[in-house]
Amino acid sequence: MSTFLNTSIVGGPLLFTLYGVAAASLIVLVSRRLPTRLALIGLGLVIGGAAAGWTLSWLVSDVWDLFGVSLSTTTRFWATGFFAALALIGFALVTSRRWRRVVAIVAIPLLLLSTAAGVNADFGQFTTVRTALGLPTYDSLAVATAGSSNATGVVGTVTIPATSSGFAARSALVYLPPAARVANPPALPVVEMLSGQPGSPADVFTAGHLATILNGYAAEHGGVAPIVVVPDQLGAPDQNPMCVDSALGNSASYLTKDVPDWIRAHLHVAAGPAGWAIAGFSQGGTCSMQLGAAHPELYGTILDISGELAPQKGSVDQTIASGFAGDAAAYAAAAPVAVLGAHAPYENLTVIIAVGGDDTRYLPWSQTVVDAAGTAGAHTHLIVSPGTAHDWHTVQYAWTQALPVLAESTGLTGLS
């Protein structure tokens, strides 16, 4: 059972078997002779379905903006194919004999599953059957550490109390590299890494494959890699406190007071801001810029992956009402560019911005933040992930490319 739960659904035999069976069912539906008039009607329905799918994806992404991101071309093609195939199935149900109608009925769930799997593979959110079902992936850090050798890094859950903030956070995750697990470990740099929204701390490792990336780095550097702590900045997958202290929760205080206090008390990490970094993806990227730029006394490095230009919870008016008690000035002041300007000039801040090359919305936003950080005196780096959009593939590329820069800025290179 465990083997099946850990089976990949973003590639490999299970995914391609699903694609193959779904495609075969559609081939059965089209492999029949029809009168010319009826065949033209069917063709017209399929073309109309495809047009409807492309139009709907455009409306959802670029007009209604239901997800706050621009859908990738791959996802739009999946939507197009889904509606074209749905039109074919509907046509077959009306015009076919009984046995083909059975095939058409069976094709419906196959079409739904294969489309969902294709979109998921494009975004990279759920990588295994286990994560798709929402089943627990990691043991507690104590159990994980006791049950493995020091040859590789380990990931485990911890509870970080909201002593000062009172924020209702879920369990956090911690990655310890091999160098942190020896008898007398060095004081290693530490990174606070934040997931996107909706999401959970586990996404950073299950979808972002961060442990694999860090283990690869450690293997090439004598077991040395940064310690990574992934706290919960949301409270629940569908919540967004926007990393400010508000009626939605004291998320900012939790991340900049409670989490650092816990790290210092429980992990052997670098003492000063030079050895501390804050990072995040999407909403978490926005948070990393907000908090990192506002607290140079805590963090010397920021890694913002596909962050927004401003906190967002619905429309601007809805955001101001829910997260800023109706105060438009407070909302404006919470935007990363505004925070950078308010705390400039910086003396020892490194800002790494990463974004997908196909992320048409966030790419220009990222350049805006890079420019603002440079103007504020930060050392800036822009990483553009080729062929990816607003997805976890961008996160994986970003971390791989950012690690050498982060290692230099946090002093990690001097430890390996």
Short mmCIF file of C-alpha atoms in Angstrom, two decimals, residues 2-416:
data_model
loop_
_atom_site.label_atom_id
_atom_site.label_comp_id
_atom_site.label_asym_id
_atom_site.label_seq_id
_atom_site.Cartn_x
_atom_site.Cartn_y
_atom_site.Cartn_z
CA SER A 2 2.83 2.38 0.88
CA THR A 3 4.41 1.81 -2.53
CA PHE A 4 1.18 2.75 -4.28
CA LEU A 5 0.69 5.86 -2.12
CA ASN A 6 4.18 7.03 -3.03
CA THR A 7 3.65 6.48 -6.77
CA SER A 8 4.28 9.57 -8.87
CA ILE A 9 1.30 11.26 -10.51
CA VAL A 10 3.33 13.92 -12.33
CA GLY A 11 5.14 11.41 -14.53
CA GLY A 12 5.80 7.69 -14.83
CA PRO A 13 3.67 4.62 -15.55
CA LEU A 14 0.53 5.53 -13.59
CA LEU A 15 0.10 8.90 -15.26
CA PHE A 16 0.82 7.69 -18.77
CA THR A 17 -1.41 4.64 -18.34
CA LEU A 18 -4.25 7.01 -17.42
CA TYR A 19 -3.53 9.15 -20.48
CA GLY A 20 -3.39 6.06 -22.69
CA VAL A 21 -6.67 4.55 -21.49
CA ALA A 22 -8.47 7.90 -21.78
CA ALA A 23 -7.11 8.41 -25.30
CA ALA A 24 -8.10 4.86 -26.29
CA SER A 25 -11.69 5.45 -25.18
CA LEU A 26 -11.88 8.57 -27.33
CA ILE A 27 -10.38 6.74 -30.30
CA VAL A 28 -13.12 4.11 -30.01
CA LEU A 29 -15.74 6.88 -30.12
CA VAL A 30 -14.39 8.42 -33.32
CA SER A 31 -13.56 5.15 -35.13
CA ARG A 32 -16.88 4.64 -36.89
CA ARG A 33 -18.40 5.53 -40.23
CA LEU A 34 -21.04 8.21 -40.23
CA PRO A 35 -23.13 9.89 -42.91
CA THR A 36 -21.36 13.02 -44.13
CA ARG A 37 -23.95 15.35 -42.63
CA LEU A 38 -23.74 13.69 -39.21
CA ALA A 39 -19.94 13.61 -39.32
CA LEU A 40 -19.84 17.35 -40.05
CA ILE A 41 -22.17 18.00 -37.13
CA GLY A 42 -19.86 16.00 -34.85
CA LEU A 43 -16.80 17.83 -36.14
CA GLY A 44 -18.49 21.15 -35.59
CA LEU A 45 -19.36 20.21 -32.01
CA VAL A 46 -15.77 19.20 -31.28
CA ILE A 47 -14.40 22.43 -32.76
CA GLY A 48 -17.00 24.40 -30.84
CA GLY A 49 -16.07 22.59 -27.64
CA ALA A 50 -12.40 23.39 -28.19
CA ALA A 51 -13.21 27.05 -28.80
CA ALA A 52 -15.35 27.12 -25.66
CA GLY A 53 -12.53 25.60 -23.60
CA TRP A 54 -9.95 28.11 -24.82
CA THR A 55 -12.36 31.00 -24.30
CA LEU A 56 -13.28 29.86 -20.81
CA SER A 57 -9.63 29.52 -19.79
CA TRP A 58 -9.01 33.04 -21.09
CA LEU A 59 -11.98 34.40 -19.14
CA VAL A 60 -11.00 32.59 -15.93
CA SER A 61 -7.37 33.64 -16.18
CA ASP A 62 -7.28 37.03 -17.85
CA VAL A 63 -10.71 38.58 -17.36
CA TRP A 64 -12.25 37.27 -14.13
CA ASP A 65 -8.85 36.50 -12.56
CA LEU A 66 -10.32 33.77 -10.37
CA PHE A 67 -6.97 32.36 -9.26
CA GLY A 68 -4.84 35.50 -9.06
CA VAL A 69 -2.37 34.05 -11.59
CA SER A 70 -2.25 33.77 -15.36
CA LEU A 71 -2.85 30.20 -16.50
CA SER A 72 -0.01 28.65 -18.48
CA THR A 73 -0.36 27.74 -22.14
CA THR A 74 -0.20 24.06 -21.18
CA THR A 75 -3.14 24.38 -18.79
CA ARG A 76 -5.12 26.29 -21.42
CA PHE A 77 -4.52 23.48 -23.90
CA TRP A 78 -5.76 20.98 -21.32
CA ALA A 79 -8.95 23.03 -20.91
CA THR A 80 -9.34 23.19 -24.68
CA GLY A 81 -8.88 19.44 -25.06
CA PHE A 82 -11.25 18.72 -22.19
CA PHE A 83 -14.17 20.60 -23.71
CA ALA A 84 -13.45 19.23 -27.19
CA ALA A 85 -13.46 15.68 -25.81
CA LEU A 86 -16.57 16.40 -23.76
CA ALA A 87 -18.36 17.50 -26.93
CA LEU A 88 -17.27 14.29 -28.63
CA ILE A 89 -18.58 12.20 -25.74
CA GLY A 90 -21.90 14.02 -25.78
CA PHE A 91 -22.21 13.50 -29.52
CA ALA A 92 -21.43 9.79 -29.14
CA LEU A 93 -24.03 9.37 -26.40
CA VAL A 94 -26.73 10.73 -28.68
CA THR A 95 -25.75 9.07 -31.96
CA SER A 96 -24.08 5.75 -31.05
CA ARG A 97 -25.28 2.25 -30.45
CA ARG A 98 -25.54 0.88 -26.94
CA TRP A 99 -22.01 -0.51 -26.55
CA ARG A 100 -20.42 2.75 -27.71
CA ARG A 101 -22.64 4.63 -25.28
CA VAL A 102 -21.15 2.51 -22.51
CA VAL A 103 -17.67 3.48 -23.72
CA ALA A 104 -18.74 7.13 -23.77
CA ILE A 105 -19.99 6.91 -20.19
CA VAL A 106 -16.73 5.27 -19.07
CA ALA A 107 -14.78 7.95 -20.93
CA ILE A 108 -16.27 10.74 -18.79
CA PRO A 109 -14.41 9.92 -15.53
CA LEU A 110 -11.30 9.04 -17.53
CA LEU A 111 -11.46 12.46 -19.17
CA LEU A 112 -11.94 14.21 -15.84
CA LEU A 113 -9.07 12.33 -14.21
CA SER A 114 -6.64 12.75 -17.10
CA THR A 115 -7.36 16.48 -17.40
CA ALA A 116 -6.95 17.01 -13.67
CA ALA A 117 -3.73 15.00 -13.75
CA GLY A 118 -2.42 16.98 -16.71
CA VAL A 119 -3.11 20.33 -15.08
CA ASN A 120 -1.58 19.09 -11.85
CA ALA A 121 1.54 17.88 -13.65
CA ASP A 122 1.84 21.33 -15.22
CA PHE A 123 1.60 23.08 -11.85
CA GLY A 124 3.40 20.39 -9.85
CA GLN A 125 1.23 20.69 -6.75
CA PHE A 126 0.49 17.03 -5.94
CA THR A 127 3.40 14.78 -6.80
CA THR A 128 2.23 11.42 -5.44
CA VAL A 129 -0.99 9.57 -4.69
CA ARG A 130 -0.34 10.27 -1.01
CA THR A 131 -0.19 14.04 -1.41
CA ALA A 132 -3.22 14.06 -3.71
CA LEU A 133 -5.22 12.28 -1.01
CA GLY A 134 -4.00 14.72 1.64
CA LEU A 135 -2.40 11.99 3.76
CA PRO A 136 0.39 12.81 6.25
CA THR A 137 3.83 12.72 4.68
CA TYR A 138 6.29 13.45 7.48
CA ASP A 139 6.87 12.18 11.02
CA SER A 140 7.85 14.45 13.87
CA LEU A 141 11.41 15.74 13.66
CA ALA A 142 12.40 13.70 16.71
CA VAL A 143 11.12 10.47 15.14
CA ALA A 144 12.59 11.28 11.72
CA THR A 145 15.99 12.09 13.21
CA ALA A 146 16.09 8.95 15.33
CA GLY A 147 15.09 6.73 12.43
CA SER A 148 17.74 7.68 9.86
CA SER A 149 21.50 7.95 9.48
CA ASN A 150 23.47 11.18 9.36
CA ALA A 151 24.47 10.51 5.76
CA THR A 152 21.58 12.55 4.42
CA GLY A 153 19.34 15.38 5.53
CA VAL A 154 16.06 14.80 7.30
CA VAL A 155 12.64 16.49 7.31
CA GLY A 156 10.23 16.39 10.23
CA THR A 157 7.34 18.25 11.79
CA VAL A 158 7.62 20.51 14.84
CA THR A 159 5.25 22.68 16.82
CA ILE A 160 6.26 26.34 17.06
CA PRO A 161 4.18 27.99 19.80
CA ALA A 162 2.64 31.39 19.11
CA THR A 163 3.80 32.69 22.47
CA SER A 164 3.88 36.37 21.56
CA SER A 165 1.50 36.57 18.61
CA GLY A 166 -1.30 34.19 19.51
CA PHE A 167 -1.44 33.20 15.84
CA ALA A 168 -3.26 29.91 15.17
CA ALA A 169 -0.51 28.25 13.16
CA ARG A 170 -0.39 24.67 11.96
CA SER A 171 2.66 22.47 12.50
CA ALA A 172 5.90 23.58 10.90
CA LEU A 173 8.50 21.50 9.07
CA VAL A 174 12.26 21.53 9.56
CA TYR A 175 15.02 20.32 7.26
CA LEU A 176 18.30 19.43 8.96
CA PRO A 177 21.29 18.80 6.67
CA PRO A 178 23.86 16.12 7.55
CA ALA A 179 26.18 18.75 9.07
CA ALA A 180 23.48 19.68 11.60
CA ARG A 181 23.16 16.09 12.81
CA VAL A 182 26.72 15.40 13.96
CA ALA A 183 27.86 15.45 17.59
CA ASN A 184 29.25 18.99 17.51
CA PRO A 185 27.48 20.73 14.62
CA PRO A 186 28.63 24.08 13.27
CA ALA A 187 26.35 27.10 13.58
CA LEU A 188 24.65 26.87 10.20
CA PRO A 189 22.74 29.52 8.26
CA VAL A 190 18.98 29.20 8.54
CA VAL A 191 16.21 29.95 6.06
CA GLU A 192 12.56 30.60 6.91
CA MET A 193 10.72 29.30 3.85
CA LEU A 194 7.03 29.99 3.24
CA SER A 195 4.61 28.08 1.00
CA GLY A 196 2.07 29.62 -1.34
CA GLN A 197 -1.65 30.09 -0.70
CA PRO A 198 -3.69 27.96 -0.71
CA GLY A 199 -1.16 25.59 0.72
CA SER A 200 0.67 24.14 3.69
CA PRO A 201 4.28 23.91 4.89
CA ALA A 202 4.58 20.38 3.50
CA ASP A 203 4.15 21.71 -0.06
CA VAL A 204 7.68 23.11 0.05
CA PHE A 205 9.04 19.57 0.26
CA THR A 206 6.40 17.48 -1.53
CA ALA A 207 5.87 19.85 -4.48
CA GLY A 208 9.05 21.92 -4.29
CA HIS A 209 11.34 18.91 -3.67
CA LEU A 210 13.43 21.15 -1.45
CA ALA A 211 14.95 18.33 0.60
CA THR A 212 16.17 16.65 -2.58
CA ILE A 213 17.74 19.91 -3.76
CA LEU A 214 19.39 20.58 -0.41
CA ASN A 215 20.62 17.00 -0.06
CA GLY A 216 22.21 17.30 -3.48
CA TYR A 217 23.97 20.49 -2.42
CA ALA A 218 25.08 18.93 0.87
CA ALA A 219 26.49 15.88 -0.92
CA GLU A 220 28.78 18.17 -2.91
CA HIS A 221 29.80 20.30 0.09
CA GLY A 222 30.76 17.90 2.83
CA GLY A 223 27.28 17.58 4.30
CA VAL A 224 26.86 21.33 4.67
CA ALA A 225 23.61 23.02 3.62
CA PRO A 226 21.35 25.58 5.26
CA ILE A 227 18.85 24.56 7.90
CA VAL A 228 15.37 25.31 6.56
CA VAL A 229 12.37 26.00 8.78
CA VAL A 230 8.97 26.12 7.08
CA PRO A 231 6.43 27.72 9.42
CA ASP A 232 2.75 28.17 8.69
CA GLN A 233 1.94 31.76 7.73
CA LEU A 234 -1.68 31.02 6.83
CA GLY A 235 -3.45 29.17 9.64
CA ALA A 236 -5.45 27.07 7.15
CA PRO A 237 -5.07 26.33 3.42
CA ASP A 238 -7.81 28.74 2.37
CA GLN A 239 -6.86 31.59 4.72
CA ASN A 240 -4.59 34.52 3.88
CA PRO A 241 -3.60 36.84 6.76
CA MET A 242 -1.23 38.56 4.27
CA CYS A 243 1.72 38.51 6.68
CA VAL A 244 0.53 41.52 8.63
CA ASP A 245 -0.93 41.80 12.13
CA SER A 246 -4.66 42.30 11.73
CA ALA A 247 -8.07 40.93 12.59
CA LEU A 248 -7.16 37.96 10.38
CA GLY A 249 -4.35 36.99 12.78
CA ASN A 250 -0.95 38.25 13.89
CA SER A 251 0.91 36.47 11.13
CA ALA A 252 3.75 39.01 10.94
CA SER A 253 4.51 38.80 14.66
CA TYR A 254 4.42 35.01 14.53
CA LEU A 255 6.95 34.87 11.70
CA THR A 256 9.30 37.58 12.98
CA LYS A 257 9.09 36.94 16.74
CA ASP A 258 7.79 33.50 17.68
CA VAL A 259 9.47 31.56 14.88
CA PRO A 260 12.93 33.17 15.29
CA ASP A 261 12.73 32.71 19.07
CA TRP A 262 11.95 29.02 18.60
CA ILE A 263 14.77 28.61 16.08
CA ARG A 264 17.33 30.14 18.43
CA ALA A 265 16.14 27.98 21.32
CA HIS A 266 16.05 24.65 19.46
CA LEU A 267 18.52 24.76 16.55
CA HIS A 268 22.24 25.47 16.32
CA VAL A 269 22.16 28.35 13.85
CA ALA A 270 24.14 31.46 12.96
CA ALA A 271 23.69 34.24 15.49
CA GLY A 272 23.35 37.37 13.36
CA PRO A 273 21.24 38.48 10.39
CA ALA A 274 24.06 37.71 7.95
CA GLY A 275 23.35 34.01 8.49
CA TRP A 276 19.57 34.30 8.30
CA ALA A 277 17.37 34.32 5.21
CA ILE A 278 13.65 34.42 4.53
CA ALA A 279 12.16 32.91 1.38
CA GLY A 280 8.78 32.09 -0.09
CA PHE A 281 6.73 31.21 -3.15
CA SER A 282 3.80 33.25 -4.50
CA GLN A 283 1.94 34.59 -1.45
CA GLY A 284 4.89 33.34 0.58
CA GLY A 285 7.20 35.26 -1.74
CA THR A 286 5.24 38.44 -1.07
CA CYS A 287 5.60 37.74 2.65
CA SER A 288 9.34 37.19 2.33
CA MET A 289 9.76 40.63 0.76
CA GLN A 290 7.42 42.34 3.24
CA LEU A 291 9.08 40.85 6.30
CA GLY A 292 12.64 40.59 5.04
CA ALA A 293 12.72 44.20 3.88
CA ALA A 294 11.06 45.39 7.12
CA HIS A 295 13.45 43.47 9.38
CA PRO A 296 17.06 43.77 8.22
CA GLU A 297 18.01 43.23 11.85
CA LEU A 298 16.71 39.65 11.44
CA TYR A 299 17.38 38.68 7.82
CA GLY A 300 20.35 39.42 5.62
CA THR A 301 19.02 37.59 2.55
CA ILE A 302 15.61 37.41 0.86
CA LEU A 303 14.56 34.84 -1.75
CA ASP A 304 11.26 35.90 -3.31
CA ILE A 305 9.90 33.36 -5.80
CA SER A 306 7.00 34.70 -7.89
CA GLY A 307 5.82 37.14 -5.24
CA GLU A 308 3.07 39.70 -5.74
CA LEU A 309 3.43 43.48 -5.93
CA ALA A 310 1.11 43.85 -2.94
CA PRO A 311 -0.77 41.66 -0.46
CA GLN A 312 -3.94 40.33 -2.05
CA LYS A 313 -7.14 38.86 -0.66
CA GLY A 314 -9.73 39.35 -3.37
CA SER A 315 -10.04 42.80 -4.92
CA VAL A 316 -8.05 45.77 -3.64
CA ASP A 317 -11.12 47.05 -1.78
CA GLN A 318 -11.72 43.63 -0.22
CA THR A 319 -8.06 43.37 0.74
CA ILE A 320 -8.07 46.77 2.45
CA ALA A 321 -11.31 46.00 4.29
CA SER A 322 -10.36 42.53 5.55
CA GLY A 323 -6.65 42.90 6.26
CA PHE A 324 -6.15 46.59 6.96
CA ALA A 325 -9.36 47.64 8.74
CA GLY A 326 -10.26 49.88 5.82
CA ASP A 327 -6.99 51.82 5.99
CA ALA A 328 -5.81 52.32 2.39
CA ALA A 329 -2.58 53.98 3.55
CA ALA A 330 -1.67 50.94 5.67
CA TYR A 331 -2.34 48.69 2.69
CA ALA A 332 -0.09 50.79 0.45
CA ALA A 333 2.64 50.77 3.09
CA ALA A 334 2.58 46.94 3.21
CA ALA A 335 3.53 46.54 -0.46
CA PRO A 336 7.10 45.20 -0.86
CA VAL A 337 8.24 48.20 -2.91
CA ALA A 338 6.92 50.56 -0.23
CA VAL A 339 8.59 48.58 2.55
CA LEU A 340 11.90 48.68 0.68
CA GLY A 341 11.63 52.44 0.28
CA ALA A 342 10.71 52.98 3.92
CA HIS A 343 13.77 51.11 5.22
CA ALA A 344 16.33 52.25 2.67
CA PRO A 345 19.24 52.50 2.43
CA TYR A 346 20.30 48.95 3.20
CA GLU A 347 23.91 48.16 3.98
CA ASN A 348 24.04 44.37 3.92
CA LEU A 349 20.88 43.02 2.32
CA THR A 350 20.86 40.51 -0.55
CA VAL A 351 17.62 40.19 -2.52
CA ILE A 352 17.15 37.25 -4.89
CA ILE A 353 14.04 37.40 -7.08
CA ALA A 354 12.99 34.36 -9.11
CA VAL A 355 10.11 33.98 -11.56
CA GLY A 356 8.96 31.68 -14.34
CA GLY A 357 9.86 32.80 -17.84
CA ASP A 358 6.31 32.03 -19.01
CA ASP A 359 4.67 33.75 -16.03
CA THR A 360 3.34 36.69 -18.01
CA ARG A 361 1.83 38.45 -15.02
CA TYR A 362 4.54 38.01 -12.40
CA LEU A 363 7.56 38.48 -14.66
CA PRO A 364 7.17 42.28 -14.96
CA TRP A 365 6.22 42.49 -11.28
CA SER A 366 9.46 40.72 -10.38
CA GLN A 367 11.49 43.21 -12.39
CA THR A 368 9.73 46.05 -10.56
CA VAL A 369 10.73 44.60 -7.17
CA VAL A 370 14.30 43.94 -8.32
CA ASP A 371 14.63 47.54 -9.44
CA ALA A 372 13.18 48.84 -6.16
CA ALA A 373 15.51 46.65 -4.11
CA GLY A 374 18.52 47.85 -6.09
CA THR A 375 17.49 51.46 -5.64
CA ALA A 376 17.18 50.81 -1.89
CA GLY A 377 20.79 49.65 -1.75
CA ALA A 378 20.34 45.87 -1.74
CA HIS A 379 22.53 43.47 -3.68
CA THR A 380 20.09 42.07 -6.24
CA HIS A 381 19.86 38.94 -8.37
CA LEU A 382 17.11 38.05 -10.85
CA ILE A 383 16.56 34.40 -11.77
CA VAL A 384 14.22 33.58 -14.68
CA SER A 385 13.19 29.93 -14.94
CA PRO A 386 12.97 28.94 -18.63
CA GLY A 387 9.75 27.32 -19.81
CA THR A 388 7.93 27.45 -16.47
CA ALA A 389 5.13 29.66 -15.18
CA HIS A 390 3.56 30.27 -11.76
CA ASP A 391 4.22 26.74 -10.54
CA TRP A 392 6.38 24.53 -8.38
CA HIS A 393 8.72 23.78 -11.27
CA THR A 394 9.77 27.42 -10.98
CA VAL A 395 10.38 26.93 -7.26
CA GLN A 396 12.65 23.96 -7.92
CA TYR A 397 14.65 25.85 -10.53
CA ALA A 398 14.83 28.94 -8.33
CA TRP A 399 16.26 27.10 -5.35
CA THR A 400 18.78 25.23 -7.47
CA GLN A 401 20.04 28.47 -9.03
CA ALA A 402 19.78 30.57 -5.87
CA LEU A 403 21.69 28.24 -3.56
CA PRO A 404 25.19 29.39 -4.60
CA VAL A 405 24.17 33.03 -4.09
CA LEU A 406 22.48 32.25 -0.80
CA ALA A 407 25.49 30.22 0.33
CA GLU A 408 27.77 33.17 -0.35
CA SER A 409 25.54 35.78 1.28
CA THR A 410 24.86 33.73 4.43
CA GLY A 411 28.43 32.55 4.97
CA LEU A 412 27.64 28.93 4.15
CA THR A 413 30.54 28.69 1.71
CA GLY A 414 33.03 29.18 4.53
CA LEU A 415 31.73 26.10 6.35
CA SER A 416 32.09 23.46 3.62
#
